[in-house]
XYZ file of C-alpha atoms in Angstrom:
762
model
C 9.026 9.990 -39.249
C 9.876 11.484 -42.605
C 11.820 14.329 -40.981
C 14.967 15.703 -42.475
C 17.163 18.616 -41.539
C 17.340 21.521 -43.991
C 19.770 24.221 -42.837
C 18.410 25.429 -39.489
C 14.778 24.444 -39.943
C 12.811 21.214 -40.017
C 10.316 20.311 -42.708
C 8.371 17.166 -43.421
C 9.779 15.303 -46.388
C 8.497 12.955 -49.089
C 4.891 14.179 -49.001
C 2.993 16.623 -51.263
C 2.766 20.178 -50.015
C -0.954 20.860 -50.131
C -4.213 19.058 -49.624
C -6.504 19.675 -52.524
C -10.225 19.359 -51.797
C -11.913 19.087 -48.394
C -12.103 15.581 -47.020
C -14.153 13.965 -44.273
C -12.646 12.366 -41.174
C -12.222 8.625 -40.705
C -12.190 8.297 -36.927
C -11.093 4.679 -36.541
C -7.998 5.144 -38.687
C -7.168 8.384 -36.913
C -7.209 6.657 -33.568
C -5.060 3.850 -34.906
C -2.511 6.315 -36.248
C -2.369 8.191 -32.964
C -1.818 4.973 -31.035
C 0.985 3.897 -33.357
C 2.753 7.219 -32.974
C 2.312 7.197 -29.211
C 3.848 3.711 -29.096
C 6.754 4.838 -31.219
C 5.906 2.409 -34.047
C 6.939 4.888 -36.730
C 7.205 2.496 -39.651
C 3.682 1.223 -39.104
C 2.408 4.789 -38.781
C 4.129 5.775 -42.020
C 2.497 2.835 -43.788
C -0.941 3.895 -42.565
C -0.454 7.496 -43.721
C 0.968 6.425 -47.064
C -1.911 4.064 -47.826
C -4.581 6.560 -46.795
C -3.063 9.706 -48.319
C -2.421 8.234 -51.728
C 1.312 8.592 -51.652
C 2.988 6.814 -54.505
C 1.979 6.022 -58.084
C -1.343 7.490 -59.125
C -1.223 10.407 -56.763
C -1.571 13.816 -58.371
C 1.440 15.912 -57.281
C -0.396 19.127 -58.034
C -3.323 18.525 -55.735
C -1.214 16.462 -53.324
C -3.869 14.026 -52.126
C -6.228 11.599 -53.751
C -9.937 11.718 -53.039
C -9.650 9.178 -50.215
C -10.526 10.179 -46.673
C -7.878 11.810 -44.549
C -7.555 10.001 -41.189
C -5.723 12.687 -39.232
C -8.077 15.530 -38.354
C -10.127 13.934 -35.609
C -6.993 12.765 -33.831
C -5.598 16.291 -33.990
C -8.733 17.877 -32.617
C -9.080 15.262 -29.887
C -5.461 15.709 -28.869
C -5.761 19.473 -28.673
C -9.103 19.538 -26.871
C -10.989 16.699 -25.114
C -14.104 18.886 -25.137
C -13.968 19.074 -28.931
C -13.697 15.304 -29.207
C -16.810 14.848 -27.096
C -18.798 17.310 -29.202
C -17.605 15.728 -32.429
C -18.676 12.290 -31.213
C -22.112 13.617 -30.271
C -22.739 15.556 -33.466
C -22.102 12.700 -35.930
C -21.323 15.227 -38.646
C -18.533 15.402 -41.203
C -15.736 17.714 -40.196
C -14.398 19.414 -43.308
C -10.789 20.392 -43.704
C -9.987 23.637 -45.556
C -7.902 23.402 -48.707
C -5.312 25.741 -47.220
C -4.058 23.219 -44.675
C -0.598 22.006 -45.582
C 0.602 18.462 -45.148
C 3.517 19.880 -43.162
C 1.070 21.580 -40.836
C -0.894 18.402 -40.252
C 2.180 16.386 -39.456
C 3.648 18.946 -37.092
C 0.312 19.303 -35.337
C 0.109 15.562 -34.755
C 3.748 15.491 -33.662
C 2.981 18.246 -31.153
C -0.042 16.339 -29.867
C 2.108 13.249 -29.293
C 4.951 15.132 -27.627
C 7.381 14.853 -30.554
C 8.071 18.492 -31.430
C 11.453 20.160 -30.925
C 12.036 21.613 -27.490
C 12.375 25.144 -28.789
C 8.857 25.029 -30.278
C 6.941 23.355 -27.468
C 6.199 26.277 -25.144
C 5.035 28.639 -27.865
C 2.787 26.058 -29.489
C 1.327 25.085 -26.121
C 0.497 28.692 -25.203
C -1.082 29.316 -28.575
C -3.154 26.139 -28.339
C -4.492 26.970 -24.894
C -5.547 30.474 -25.988
C -7.190 29.541 -29.267
C -9.029 26.383 -28.193
C -11.003 28.195 -25.502
C -12.761 30.313 -28.128
C -13.126 27.418 -30.574
C -14.898 25.197 -28.020
C -17.758 27.683 -27.774
C -18.928 27.131 -31.344
C -18.257 24.022 -33.372
C -19.150 24.658 -37.002
C -17.503 24.506 -40.390
C -16.649 28.203 -40.554
C -15.201 28.170 -37.058
C -13.059 25.158 -37.835
C -11.903 26.661 -41.116
C -10.866 29.886 -39.416
C -9.082 27.983 -36.697
C -7.186 25.806 -39.151
C -6.043 28.842 -41.094
C -4.821 30.586 -37.936
C -3.134 27.418 -36.703
C -1.252 26.868 -39.951
C -0.103 30.472 -39.971
C 1.251 29.947 -36.495
C 3.015 26.779 -37.641
C 4.609 28.615 -40.549
C 5.876 31.274 -38.160
C 7.216 28.701 -35.721
C 8.884 26.664 -38.439
C 10.791 29.745 -39.526
C 12.599 29.623 -36.184
C 16.140 30.852 -36.669
C 19.010 29.745 -34.521
C 20.673 26.481 -33.495
C 18.907 23.477 -34.922
C 16.682 21.978 -32.233
C 16.699 18.239 -31.688
C 13.604 16.424 -32.916
C 12.582 14.134 -30.043
C 10.408 11.069 -29.781
C 7.799 10.678 -26.985
C 9.433 11.051 -23.595
C 10.204 7.928 -21.616
C 8.690 9.600 -18.561
C 5.071 10.702 -18.274
C 4.159 14.234 -19.215
C 4.402 16.374 -16.116
C 2.188 19.420 -15.889
C 3.635 21.707 -13.216
C 1.460 24.185 -11.333
C 1.122 27.515 -13.106
C 2.457 30.885 -11.984
C 3.572 31.442 -8.448
C 1.852 28.229 -7.347
C 4.884 26.170 -8.308
C 7.251 27.829 -5.873
C 4.712 28.033 -3.060
C 3.690 24.399 -3.498
C 7.268 23.166 -3.453
C 8.070 25.254 -0.390
C 5.003 23.960 1.450
C 5.838 20.364 0.582
C 9.415 20.830 1.805
C 8.135 22.291 5.082
C 5.905 19.251 5.572
C 8.795 16.909 4.762
C 10.985 18.665 7.330
C 8.212 18.453 9.926
C 7.910 14.727 9.257
C 11.635 14.181 9.775
C 11.571 16.144 13.031
C 8.614 14.100 14.260
C 10.549 10.850 13.781
C 13.933 12.114 14.991
C 13.634 10.928 18.646
C 13.069 7.337 17.526
C 16.646 7.064 16.267
C 17.817 6.894 19.889
C 15.341 4.344 21.234
C 17.163 1.360 22.703
C 15.548 -2.074 22.854
C 17.526 -3.377 25.806
C 17.042 -0.269 27.921
C 13.480 0.351 26.810
C 12.406 -3.251 27.088
C 11.047 -5.736 24.567
C 7.386 -4.844 24.217
C 4.759 -7.564 23.628
C 5.554 -9.336 20.338
C 9.021 -7.770 20.216
C 9.927 -10.146 23.043
C 9.677 -12.955 20.492
C 12.711 -11.529 18.708
C 14.782 -12.199 21.801
C 13.325 -15.703 22.136
C 13.691 -16.623 18.461
C 16.720 -18.873 18.004
C 16.918 -17.820 14.339
C 17.829 -14.325 15.541
C 20.477 -14.846 18.224
C 22.033 -18.184 17.185
C 24.010 -19.057 14.081
C 21.802 -19.023 11.014
C 20.381 -22.493 10.437
C 18.598 -22.533 7.071
C 16.533 -25.703 7.634
C 15.344 -24.356 10.979
C 14.590 -20.965 9.439
C 12.412 -22.563 6.760
C 10.428 -24.738 9.162
C 9.696 -22.124 11.857
C 7.250 -19.233 11.769
C 7.817 -15.525 12.398
C 7.954 -16.104 16.147
C 10.417 -19.004 15.978
C 7.767 -21.686 16.641
C 7.891 -25.006 14.798
C 5.256 -25.194 12.059
C 5.335 -28.891 11.213
C 5.624 -30.679 14.554
C 2.503 -32.641 15.400
C 0.483 -30.883 18.078
C 2.691 -27.774 18.012
C 0.958 -24.391 18.019
C 1.946 -22.023 15.215
C 0.773 -18.623 14.082
C 1.510 -19.564 10.416
C 3.126 -16.177 9.808
C 6.039 -17.471 7.737
C 8.360 -14.544 6.947
C 11.912 -15.895 6.628
C 13.437 -12.854 4.901
C 12.306 -10.522 7.676
C 13.735 -12.885 10.299
C 17.060 -12.823 8.434
C 17.218 -9.034 8.823
C 16.684 -9.440 12.590
C 19.560 -11.936 12.591
C 21.793 -9.438 10.786
C 20.820 -6.715 13.260
C 21.786 -8.933 16.185
C 25.018 -10.012 14.514
C 26.045 -6.361 14.042
C 25.234 -4.892 17.439
C 23.318 -7.342 19.615
C 20.115 -6.399 21.369
C 21.564 -3.577 23.473
C 21.416 -0.990 20.729
C 19.154 1.392 18.855
C 20.057 -0.420 15.635
C 16.727 -2.220 15.314
C 14.866 1.099 15.390
C 17.350 2.830 13.096
C 16.908 0.141 10.434
C 13.137 0.495 10.642
C 13.441 4.273 10.286
C 15.658 3.906 7.216
C 13.229 1.450 5.645
C 10.313 3.812 6.299
C 12.188 6.719 4.719
C 13.083 4.622 1.669
C 9.467 3.546 1.249
C 8.343 7.171 1.291
C 10.953 8.292 -1.232
C 10.289 5.383 -3.605
C 6.549 6.027 -3.398
C 7.211 9.581 -4.563
C 9.480 8.328 -7.351
C 6.769 5.924 -8.493
C 4.252 8.766 -8.512
C 6.577 10.878 -10.636
C 8.057 8.293 -13.009
C 5.088 5.966 -13.212
C 2.160 8.382 -13.148
C 3.535 11.774 -14.132
C 2.986 13.644 -10.868
C 4.631 17.094 -10.926
C 7.581 17.530 -8.622
C 5.706 19.439 -5.914
C 2.925 16.848 -5.851
C 5.415 13.975 -5.670
C 7.144 15.648 -2.738
C 3.761 16.177 -1.076
C 3.026 12.467 -1.495
C 6.335 11.549 0.160
C 5.789 13.947 3.061
C 2.196 12.810 3.664
C 3.278 9.181 3.770
C 6.150 9.845 6.159
C 4.001 12.001 8.440
C 1.019 9.686 8.868
C 0.884 8.774 12.580
C -0.614 5.332 11.958
C 2.853 4.270 10.783
C 4.356 4.693 14.243
C 3.479 1.109 15.097
C 5.185 -0.222 11.959
C 8.403 1.657 12.660
C 8.636 1.541 16.461
C 7.113 -1.898 17.002
C 10.077 -3.899 15.723
C 8.006 -6.787 14.365
C 6.317 -4.223 12.092
C 9.420 -4.468 9.896
C 7.656 -7.177 7.884
C 5.333 -4.568 6.352
C 8.200 -2.127 5.745
C 10.313 -4.665 3.865
C 7.352 -6.010 1.936
C 6.292 -2.576 0.697
C 9.854 -1.518 -0.117
C 10.345 -4.537 -2.377
C 6.938 -4.031 -4.001
C 7.833 -0.429 -4.842
C 11.124 -1.571 -6.368
C 9.272 -4.203 -8.404
C 6.838 -1.578 -9.693
C 9.619 0.824 -10.671
C 11.496 -1.932 -12.480
C 8.326 -2.906 -14.343
C 7.173 0.600 -15.362
C 8.994 0.557 -18.743
C 7.330 -2.764 -19.617
C 3.877 -1.450 -18.826
C 4.524 1.791 -20.693
C 5.834 -0.072 -23.739
C 9.299 1.480 -23.485
C 11.225 -1.810 -23.463
C 11.616 -2.110 -27.205
C 13.295 -5.493 -27.282
C 11.683 -8.686 -26.070
C 14.812 -9.581 -24.093
C 14.818 -6.248 -22.280
C 11.168 -6.648 -21.308
C 11.786 -10.250 -20.265
C 14.642 -9.195 -18.014
C 12.498 -6.582 -16.328
C 9.704 -9.103 -15.906
C 12.129 -11.548 -14.278
C 13.533 -8.949 -11.856
C 10.092 -7.583 -10.951
C 8.779 -11.101 -10.329
C 11.759 -11.965 -8.129
C 11.244 -8.795 -6.087
C 7.543 -9.572 -5.670
C 8.308 -13.102 -4.468
C 10.866 -11.659 -2.044
C 8.192 -9.269 -0.775
C 5.925 -12.257 -0.161
C 8.688 -13.906 1.862
C 8.872 -10.768 4.012
C 5.110 -10.754 4.497
C 2.494 -12.897 2.813
C 0.648 -9.848 1.436
C 3.408 -9.416 -1.132
C 2.319 -12.417 -3.183
C -1.000 -10.683 -3.923
C 0.769 -7.895 -5.812
C 1.349 -10.021 -8.871
C -2.274 -9.030 -9.403
C -1.288 -5.345 -9.444
C 1.302 -5.857 -12.185
C -1.101 -8.027 -14.183
C -3.925 -5.517 -13.831
C -1.591 -2.719 -14.867
C -0.699 -4.655 -18.016
C -4.374 -5.217 -18.859
C -5.188 -1.567 -18.249
C -2.413 -0.233 -20.428
C -3.043 -2.812 -23.138
C -6.729 -1.961 -23.402
C -6.229 1.780 -23.298
C -3.452 1.816 -25.870
C -5.056 -0.595 -28.302
C -8.681 0.352 -27.723
C -9.564 -3.336 -27.676
C -8.515 -6.589 -26.111
C -6.151 -7.310 -29.025
C -3.008 -5.975 -27.408
C 0.579 -6.569 -28.481
C 1.507 -10.251 -28.210
C 4.445 -9.402 -25.932
C 2.032 -7.863 -23.472
C -0.067 -11.037 -23.493
C 3.046 -13.132 -22.815
C 3.989 -10.978 -19.826
C 0.421 -11.007 -18.553
C 0.258 -14.802 -18.738
C 3.551 -15.155 -16.871
C 2.394 -12.774 -14.134
C -0.918 -14.562 -13.654
C 0.769 -17.962 -13.489
C 3.416 -16.757 -11.036
C 0.879 -14.969 -8.863
C -1.545 -17.870 -8.707
C 1.215 -20.404 -8.210
C 2.977 -18.471 -5.440
C -0.262 -17.891 -3.505
C -1.245 -21.562 -3.693
C 2.275 -22.664 -2.788
C 2.346 -20.341 0.263
C -0.984 -21.710 1.516
C 0.117 -25.307 0.896
C 3.512 -24.882 2.575
C 2.096 -23.467 5.807
C -0.782 -25.949 5.910
C -3.607 -23.562 5.081
C -4.631 -20.160 6.367
C -6.564 -21.131 9.492
C -4.937 -20.846 12.924
C -5.496 -23.744 15.279
C -6.568 -22.655 18.752
C -7.412 -19.170 17.483
C -6.926 -16.772 20.371
C -10.478 -15.614 21.211
C -9.004 -12.640 22.982
C -7.019 -11.348 19.999
C -9.852 -11.871 17.509
C -13.127 -12.423 19.379
C -15.155 -12.015 16.179
C -13.583 -15.112 14.617
C -14.959 -17.388 17.347
C -18.552 -16.154 17.072
C -20.864 -18.960 15.978
C -23.485 -16.768 14.275
C -22.237 -15.929 10.739
C -24.457 -12.823 10.588
C -22.817 -11.481 13.740
C -19.388 -12.098 12.200
C -20.353 -10.257 9.005
C -21.684 -7.214 10.864
C -18.762 -7.125 13.276
C -16.170 -7.354 10.517
C -18.009 -4.581 8.669
C -17.547 -2.434 11.768
C -13.846 -3.312 11.785
C -13.572 -2.074 8.180
C -15.130 1.217 9.214
C -12.688 1.575 12.105
C -9.761 0.884 9.772
C -11.004 3.676 7.494
C -11.232 6.007 10.486
C -7.635 5.240 11.427
C -6.563 6.198 7.908
C -8.422 9.505 7.627
C -8.740 10.565 11.289
C -5.803 9.049 13.242
C -6.393 10.905 16.501
C -6.914 7.802 18.669
C -4.109 5.271 18.342
C -3.459 2.206 20.455
C -1.061 -0.693 20.203
C -3.807 -3.253 20.913
C -7.502 -3.597 20.049
C -8.178 -6.994 21.555
C -11.264 -7.969 23.534
C -13.351 -5.892 24.210
C -12.029 -2.776 22.482
C -14.381 -3.459 19.557
C -17.654 -4.794 20.996
C -19.457 -7.398 18.899
C -22.213 -6.104 16.579
C -25.404 -8.141 16.878
C -27.890 -6.019 14.905
C -28.020 -3.855 11.793
C -29.544 -1.164 14.017
C -26.188 -0.649 15.722
C -25.352 3.003 15.056
C -21.636 2.179 14.832
C -22.284 0.617 11.418
C -22.612 4.147 10.030
C -18.802 4.186 10.050
C -18.792 1.095 7.834
C -21.347 2.554 5.420
C -19.297 5.743 5.199
C -16.134 3.734 4.519
C -17.727 1.674 1.746
C -19.305 4.741 0.111
C -16.015 6.602 0.360
C -14.157 3.767 -1.344
C -16.817 3.623 -4.069
C -16.429 7.367 -4.593
C -12.656 7.017 -4.883
C -13.130 4.252 -7.438
C -15.610 6.288 -9.503
C -13.417 9.394 -9.481
C -10.375 7.330 -10.438
C -12.206 5.725 -13.350
C -13.494 9.096 -14.525
C -9.985 10.546 -14.517
C -8.663 7.461 -16.283
C -11.281 7.485 -19.032
C -11.014 11.234 -19.610
C -7.397 10.977 -20.696
C -6.268 10.670 -24.284
C -5.040 7.214 -25.092
C -1.521 8.331 -25.989
C -1.211 10.329 -22.761
C -2.360 7.610 -20.379
C 0.605 7.561 -18.037
C -0.270 10.642 -16.045
C -3.844 9.444 -15.469
C -3.258 5.954 -14.087
C -2.176 7.028 -10.604
C -5.640 7.144 -8.977
C -6.817 3.749 -10.228
C -3.498 2.087 -9.347
C -3.767 3.608 -5.867
C -7.239 2.105 -5.496
C -5.845 -1.265 -6.609
C -3.106 -1.038 -3.950
C -5.736 -0.358 -1.287
C -7.815 -3.319 -2.411
C -5.004 -5.848 -2.818
C -3.373 -5.018 0.517
C -6.624 -4.764 2.471
C -8.262 -8.005 1.348
C -5.790 -10.321 3.182
C -6.354 -8.400 6.443
C -10.108 -7.925 6.028
C -11.154 -11.311 7.512
C -13.296 -11.843 4.404
C -11.483 -14.934 3.124
C -9.950 -16.187 6.379
C -9.655 -14.925 9.967
C -6.469 -13.120 10.907
C -4.734 -13.221 14.259
C -5.842 -9.764 15.397
C -9.121 -7.935 15.147
C -7.429 -4.582 14.372
C -3.741 -3.911 13.853
C -2.495 -0.440 12.973
C 0.626 -1.911 11.393
C -1.573 -3.676 8.825
C -2.512 -0.268 7.362
C 1.004 0.520 6.131
C 0.456 -0.457 2.488
C -3.252 0.546 2.283
C -2.321 4.026 3.529
C 0.153 4.381 0.659
C -2.564 3.424 -1.825
C -4.983 5.938 -0.315
C -2.450 8.767 -0.382
C -1.428 7.971 -3.968
C -5.091 8.066 -4.994
C -5.865 11.346 -3.229
C -2.744 13.152 -4.421
C -3.171 11.926 -8.010
C -6.840 12.934 -8.103
C -6.051 16.369 -6.696
C -3.255 16.917 -9.217
C -5.720 16.397 -12.088
C -8.294 18.868 -10.783
C -8.910 22.205 -12.563
C -6.284 24.835 -11.794
C -8.250 26.852 -9.253
C -9.487 23.797 -7.411
C -6.062 22.183 -7.670
C -4.443 24.954 -5.632
C -7.131 24.637 -2.973
C -6.736 20.847 -2.790
C -2.963 21.158 -2.510
C -3.421 23.519 0.415
C -5.910 21.215 2.117
C -3.629 18.195 1.731
C -0.708 20.231 3.024
C -2.703 21.311 6.078
C -3.783 17.719 6.712
C -0.155 16.635 6.426
C 0.990 19.200 8.984
C -1.725 18.007 11.367
C -0.538 14.427 10.849
C 3.064 15.445 11.499
C 1.960 17.043 14.776
C 0.088 13.894 15.822
C 3.105 11.806 14.823
C 5.389 14.009 16.932
C 3.102 13.417 19.915
C 2.896 9.671 19.351
C 6.577 8.833 18.772
C 7.800 9.599 22.345
C 5.107 7.322 23.767
C 6.975 4.393 22.190
C 10.264 5.200 23.936
C 10.028 2.232 26.325
C 7.648 -0.624 27.007
C 6.480 1.205 30.125
C 5.757 4.517 28.399
C 3.600 2.993 25.654
C 1.836 0.710 28.126
C 0.956 3.558 30.471
C 0.040 5.990 27.674
C -2.412 3.589 26.033
C -3.521 1.976 29.281
C -5.150 5.153 30.573
C -7.093 5.805 27.342
C -7.980 2.289 26.117
C -10.101 1.223 29.069
C -12.209 -1.295 27.123
C -9.374 -3.659 26.227
C -8.689 -6.402 28.735
C -5.177 -6.969 27.413
C -4.242 -3.289 27.531
C -5.417 -3.109 31.138
C -3.527 -6.312 31.894
C -0.295 -4.835 30.524
C -0.838 -1.661 32.533
C -1.329 -3.766 35.654
C 1.959 -5.568 34.942
C 3.781 -2.218 34.837
C 2.188 -1.221 38.138
C 3.164 -4.583 39.616
C 6.743 -4.091 38.465
C 6.756 -0.726 40.262
C 5.516 -2.519 43.420
C 2.233 -0.638 43.365
C 0.415 -3.796 44.388
C -3.009 -2.421 45.211
C -3.215 -0.416 41.963
C -1.978 -3.443 40.042
C -4.580 -5.703 41.644
C -7.344 -3.174 40.889
C -6.247 -2.975 37.253
C -6.080 -6.774 36.964
C -9.613 -6.911 38.350
C -10.720 -4.358 35.721
C -9.246 -6.577 33.008
C -11.108 -9.554 34.478
C -14.360 -7.558 34.592
C -13.999 -6.634 30.907
C -13.627 -10.344 30.074
C -16.227 -12.208 32.162
C -16.035 -15.214 29.827
C -12.331 -15.640 30.627
C -11.114 -15.446 27.040
C -7.651 -14.784 28.456
C -6.397 -16.404 31.654
C -3.427 -14.125 32.238
C -5.258 -11.449 34.297
C -6.743 -14.226 36.434
C -3.343 -15.825 36.866
C -1.482 -12.662 37.891
C -4.263 -11.388 40.139
C -4.227 -14.810 41.803
C -0.467 -14.511 42.275
C -0.806 -11.159 44.073
C -3.518 -12.537 46.346
C -1.387 -15.619 47.039
C 1.612 -13.533 48.093
C -0.699 -11.402 50.242
C -1.818 -14.558 52.015
C -5.367 -14.426 50.630
C -5.316 -18.080 49.615
C -9.068 -18.564 49.266
C -9.473 -15.661 46.824
C -6.331 -16.762 44.995
C -7.713 -20.276 44.598
C -10.939 -18.943 43.086
C -9.062 -16.941 40.448
C -6.509 -19.647 39.608
C -9.267 -22.254 39.275
C -10.755 -20.075 36.532
C -7.304 -19.505 35.049
C -6.432 -23.172 34.491
C -9.761 -23.756 32.734
C -9.446 -20.680 30.500
C -7.305 -19.723 27.500
C -3.730 -18.512 27.526
C -1.519 -17.914 24.523
C 1.673 -19.997 24.207
C 3.317 -16.802 22.979
C 2.962 -15.086 26.360
C 3.289 -17.744 29.067
C 4.072 -21.438 29.361
C 1.253 -23.694 30.479
C 3.350 -25.396 33.157
C 3.712 -22.097 35.049
C -0.038 -21.833 35.645
C -0.441 -25.468 36.746
C 2.532 -25.116 39.090
C 1.245 -21.981 40.824
C -2.249 -23.433 41.049
C -0.755 -26.455 42.786
C 1.000 -24.231 45.339
C -2.231 -22.410 46.189
C -4.034 -25.729 46.645
C -1.277 -26.899 49.002
C -1.758 -23.875 51.237
C -5.503 -24.507 51.107
C -4.799 -27.934 52.659
C -5.714 -29.751 49.443
C -2.547 -31.798 49.245
C -3.715 -34.463 46.797
C -5.048 -31.866 44.341
C -1.822 -29.888 44.750
C 0.342 -32.884 43.875
C -1.896 -33.695 40.925
C -1.461 -30.187 39.441
C 2.287 -30.212 40.010
C 2.394 -33.486 38.103
C 0.404 -31.874 35.255
C 3.050 -29.168 35.047
C 5.737 -31.847 34.725
C 3.773 -33.696 32.052
C 3.926 -30.541 29.960
C 7.588 -29.847 30.742
C 9.461 -32.761 32.392
C 12.514 -30.523 32.978
C 10.577 -27.820 34.840
C 12.880 -27.414 37.869
C 10.497 -25.548 40.179
C 7.797 -28.161 39.718
C 10.240 -31.017 40.368
C 11.464 -29.386 43.571
C 8.020 -28.493 44.912
C 6.541 -31.878 43.976
C 9.313 -33.613 45.922
C 8.752 -31.360 48.941
C 4.971 -31.781 48.798
C 5.185 -35.552 48.436
C 7.689 -35.968 51.257
C 6.139 -33.549 53.712
C 2.634 -34.712 52.836
C 3.544 -38.307 53.552
C 5.274 -37.417 56.822
C 2.438 -35.173 58.016
C -0.315 -37.549 56.992
C -1.764 -35.242 54.363
C -0.883 -37.812 51.735
C -0.977 -41.602 51.924
C 2.438 -43.179 52.457
């Protein structure tokens, strides 16, 4: 403010030239002035300076200032050196200003502190400040300050005499202040980050040629082929009343997973409409979405939190290289997390100017709020986690409002936006729960989440704590990956003495440490330079908001551990780590960059090893089947592959291993298929024993139809000369599915032959 061009130099106008006597500092007003300038509220700032500096009638032009306190000095010192601000606050002394300090010098100093100086002056002033403040911090006394002020003003006079083209006087940048690495570190860091990015791309390259039809539809991916919303004409009423797997949600007695994700299902429909199932298109779309998520995460780090270019690129490369993301990209149903996170990143980028106070008009801010809210709702329709991220935008508003204003009395526009976000977030979460009929899953699969069916609440608490520790291990040490962690991959914890709980304690302490470090970085930043310091705490918030819905704390989820659930939490963790490292002291910063780069290269190597294992259903089943020997379902799937290859004895042995892992018969499928093999081998007595256990156990409607088990059990009973029981079970199969052709045919044969042979009454 108050700047006018005079020939080729800039001077501060409409103020006296000199400050007469020494004046004490008024800290509260100084902070207020700094906040106003940082917000760009120049008229308000001018009014504060005018009222405090005695500008106007009654002011002595000769001395320049009245005897009132000058509110600028503390803000200048604090802006130049955080260490000085801390010592000033501790000393509780009056800081005297020498009479030689010019009003022009004060204004230009404050403009420099707020990022408002001409481009041509910035570098020289910054170098001078860094050199002089180091010596000043060692001794804080009146003589030292006086000498420093005199030297500083001399420097300002020299800089203001800059000759040449008139530089443009700029307001605070719309993007956060970026502090690039010094010296040769900048080039080396960028080169290292580019190498990691290239390694990440090479690791994922084979996946672009994976073909669903040739490779097979693996586990839940088979539901894509069975979902009528995917392969038939789009029926909007049907889409809105069926879950992610195409099962009816509102029919009485119907089983549903309650994973309602209509927007993700629409993308599957578009994929099928473009190229059918016999194509690599499903994988290519997932790869593109993953790449976009990585790039937008880097853009958010740069635009939203002021990460230097090399650090932003490192963040992108780390995210793309993390091997835990292979399940999200190569397991087609993992697209829900990809779409959800992509839309959340877009919402955050749209909303950054509102949070930073750069949308000057109310209509502009309202438009951004509307678009960001719509994107967040769309993310929730891709996966229910998205609705929780209204809390991230609201928390970001509160954080920026408090830090800019220094109190809870933020700008009224900010309070309006905050209220809208809280109402939309609360309303959308309640509506989602109401629409799907709650969060609980009827007939919870005890095999997929055995902890949820434990009756002892203490056992559930301890076991879920162990799960949290294992999730943390997957994030920081992803050397053991598996597509399934069902019973009994994670044995139940029954006592606090279980040594495995050390992983949980480590995870909780690690998260607490991240939170403390993030808060320390946040609070150490000057209030008008907050943007570059918010990255760590926002990353922690992303971890928390995305992890809570999958943590089993509020409601049980359908799987005990799912690697694809870590997609968004991993982004929060990486944003936190990279942001914290970028704010470390210079020497330590270079070391941390190197460590993160090395960790990223290791992740890229692990990712390159993991991607080919997902080429076909058989390759991933065999790869994980040999290493995950504690999971009954993994062993069952391996046995199915062996059975398909006609390796009957190996298949039967593997089915028996799956049965041995699950003595309580949480899942009937291993019993059923082992019984089938024994039946075809003519071992009817052993087959009957297994199928008797199968029909009384649990089997998921997602994997097999109930009528199949009752039908095959009936056939075994017939060959065991139990004709009446055989007919009874065939009839049960028809009660479940009256159009079941095999059961109709075999029931007719059994009834007729049984009556003729005397096995059944006529």
